[in-house]
Amino acid sequence: FEYKETQIDFGLSKKMRIFEPFGGMKIRRTNFSISEKTGINFEQVSGSKDEVSIYVGSKIKITDKEYIVLEGNSLAETTWSIGIGAEF
């Protein structure tokens, strides 16, 4: 089994006091290949999929070095995420 994923991301953000809203577009290409050899027979199946998604979100500063991240994705897949980050 072989799996390869390539992504490119175009994004914009703007810092405003404790908020840093951002948004952009992700383009993803996924390639896969499955091979099987049984005796003298060899079978291979492969394919690829291209996806485009739009995302928006915001970093919310909670201390000088720590922040909460909220992000949503749509089009190719619909996801919502929340996370905590830190700067060093």
mmCIF file of C-alpha atoms in Angstrom:
data_model
loop_
_atom_site.group_PDB
_atom_site.id
_atom_site.type_symbol
_atom_site.label_atom_id
_atom_site.label_comp_id
_atom_site.label_asym_id
_atom_site.label_seq_id
_atom_site.Cartn_x
_atom_site.Cartn_y
_atom_site.Cartn_z
ATOM 1 C CA PHE A 1 0.000 0.000 0.000
ATOM 2 C CA GLU A 2 1.362 3.416 -0.926
ATOM 3 C CA TYR A 3 -0.213 6.742 0.041
ATOM 4 C CA LYS A 4 1.006 10.217 -0.884
ATOM 5 C CA GLU A 5 -0.617 13.553 -0.053
ATOM 6 C CA THR A 6 0.478 16.986 -1.294
ATOM 7 C CA GLN A 7 -1.023 20.242 -0.011
ATOM 8 C CA ILE A 8 -0.668 23.910 -0.812
ATOM 9 C CA ASP A 9 -2.229 26.640 1.299
ATOM 10 C CA PHE A 10 -2.997 30.290 0.507
ATOM 11 C CA GLY A 11 -3.949 32.309 3.564
ATOM 12 C CA LEU A 12 -4.361 35.787 5.014
ATOM 13 C CA SER A 13 -4.437 36.987 8.617
ATOM 14 C CA LYS A 14 -4.612 40.267 10.521
ATOM 15 C CA LYS A 15 -3.601 40.845 14.161
ATOM 16 C CA MET A 16 -6.079 42.956 16.128
ATOM 17 C CA ARG A 17 -5.367 43.241 19.866
ATOM 18 C CA ILE A 18 -6.127 39.750 21.270
ATOM 19 C CA PHE A 19 -7.681 38.391 18.044
ATOM 20 C CA GLU A 20 -5.949 37.243 14.865
ATOM 21 C CA PRO A 21 -8.624 36.268 12.338
ATOM 22 C CA PHE A 22 -7.441 34.234 9.334
ATOM 23 C CA GLY A 23 -8.813 32.567 6.259
ATOM 24 C CA GLY A 24 -7.725 30.993 3.050
ATOM 25 C CA MET A 25 -7.864 28.122 0.627
ATOM 26 C CA LYS A 26 -6.209 24.690 0.703
ATOM 27 C CA ILE A 27 -5.608 22.570 -2.389
ATOM 28 C CA ARG A 28 -4.857 18.887 -1.777
ATOM 29 C CA ARG A 29 -3.934 16.020 -4.094
ATOM 30 C CA THR A 30 -4.020 12.476 -2.750
ATOM 31 C CA ASN A 31 -2.466 9.532 -4.628
ATOM 32 C CA PHE A 32 -2.693 5.902 -3.605
ATOM 33 C CA SER A 33 -1.624 2.535 -4.931
ATOM 34 C CA ILE A 34 -2.402 -0.965 -3.686
ATOM 35 C CA SER A 35 -0.459 -3.965 -4.999
ATOM 36 C CA GLU A 36 -0.917 -7.661 -4.383
ATOM 37 C CA LYS A 37 1.074 -10.604 -5.662
ATOM 38 C CA THR A 38 -0.474 -14.046 -5.356
ATOM 39 C CA GLY A 39 1.492 -16.820 -6.982
ATOM 40 C CA ILE A 40 2.239 -15.748 -10.534
ATOM 41 C CA ASN A 41 -0.527 -13.115 -10.589
ATOM 42 C CA PHE A 42 0.138 -9.466 -9.823
ATOM 43 C CA GLU A 43 -2.675 -6.957 -9.344
ATOM 44 C CA GLN A 44 -2.386 -3.236 -8.823
ATOM 45 C CA VAL A 45 -5.068 -0.621 -8.211
ATOM 46 C CA SER A 46 -4.240 3.080 -8.065
ATOM 47 C CA GLY A 47 -5.964 6.429 -8.173
ATOM 48 C CA SER A 48 -5.849 10.067 -7.192
ATOM 49 C CA LYS A 49 -8.203 12.676 -5.805
ATOM 50 C CA ASP A 50 -8.003 16.484 -5.945
ATOM 51 C CA GLU A 51 -9.793 18.595 -3.328
ATOM 52 C CA VAL A 52 -10.202 22.320 -2.677
ATOM 53 C CA SER A 53 -11.415 23.648 0.659
ATOM 54 C CA ILE A 54 -11.980 27.046 2.226
ATOM 55 C CA TYR A 55 -11.064 27.678 5.863
ATOM 56 C CA VAL A 56 -11.660 30.481 8.368
ATOM 57 C CA GLY A 57 -10.717 30.878 11.979
ATOM 58 C CA SER A 58 -9.111 32.975 14.648
ATOM 59 C CA LYS A 59 -6.323 32.860 17.199
ATOM 60 C CA ILE A 60 -7.406 34.317 20.536
ATOM 61 C CA LYS A 61 -4.576 35.421 22.818
ATOM 62 C CA ILE A 62 -4.984 34.270 26.437
ATOM 63 C CA THR A 63 -1.515 35.304 27.712
ATOM 64 C CA ASP A 64 1.553 36.923 26.115
ATOM 65 C CA LYS A 65 2.736 33.539 24.765
ATOM 66 C CA GLU A 66 -0.403 31.331 24.718
ATOM 67 C CA TYR A 67 -3.499 31.347 22.526
ATOM 68 C CA ILE A 68 -6.606 29.388 21.585
ATOM 69 C CA VAL A 69 -7.193 28.535 17.915
ATOM 70 C CA LEU A 70 -10.668 28.074 16.407
ATOM 71 C CA GLU A 71 -10.906 26.894 12.777
ATOM 72 C CA GLY A 72 -13.596 25.716 10.373
ATOM 73 C CA ASN A 73 -13.225 24.037 6.962
ATOM 74 C CA SER A 74 -15.754 23.515 4.188
ATOM 75 C CA LEU A 75 -16.219 22.302 0.588
ATOM 76 C CA ALA A 76 -14.049 19.151 0.254
ATOM 77 C CA GLU A 77 -14.776 18.257 3.876
ATOM 78 C CA THR A 78 -16.562 20.008 6.719
ATOM 79 C CA THR A 79 -14.569 20.196 9.947
ATOM 80 C CA TRP A 80 -14.401 22.337 13.063
ATOM 81 C CA SER A 81 -11.433 22.351 15.399
ATOM 82 C CA ILE A 82 -10.263 24.014 18.586
ATOM 83 C CA GLY A 83 -6.725 23.971 19.922
ATOM 84 C CA ILE A 84 -4.252 25.589 22.253
ATOM 85 C CA GLY A 85 -0.904 26.974 21.078
ATOM 86 C CA ALA A 86 2.193 28.526 22.582
ATOM 87 C CA GLU A 87 5.036 30.676 21.303
ATOM 88 C CA PHE A 88 8.613 30.177 22.495
#
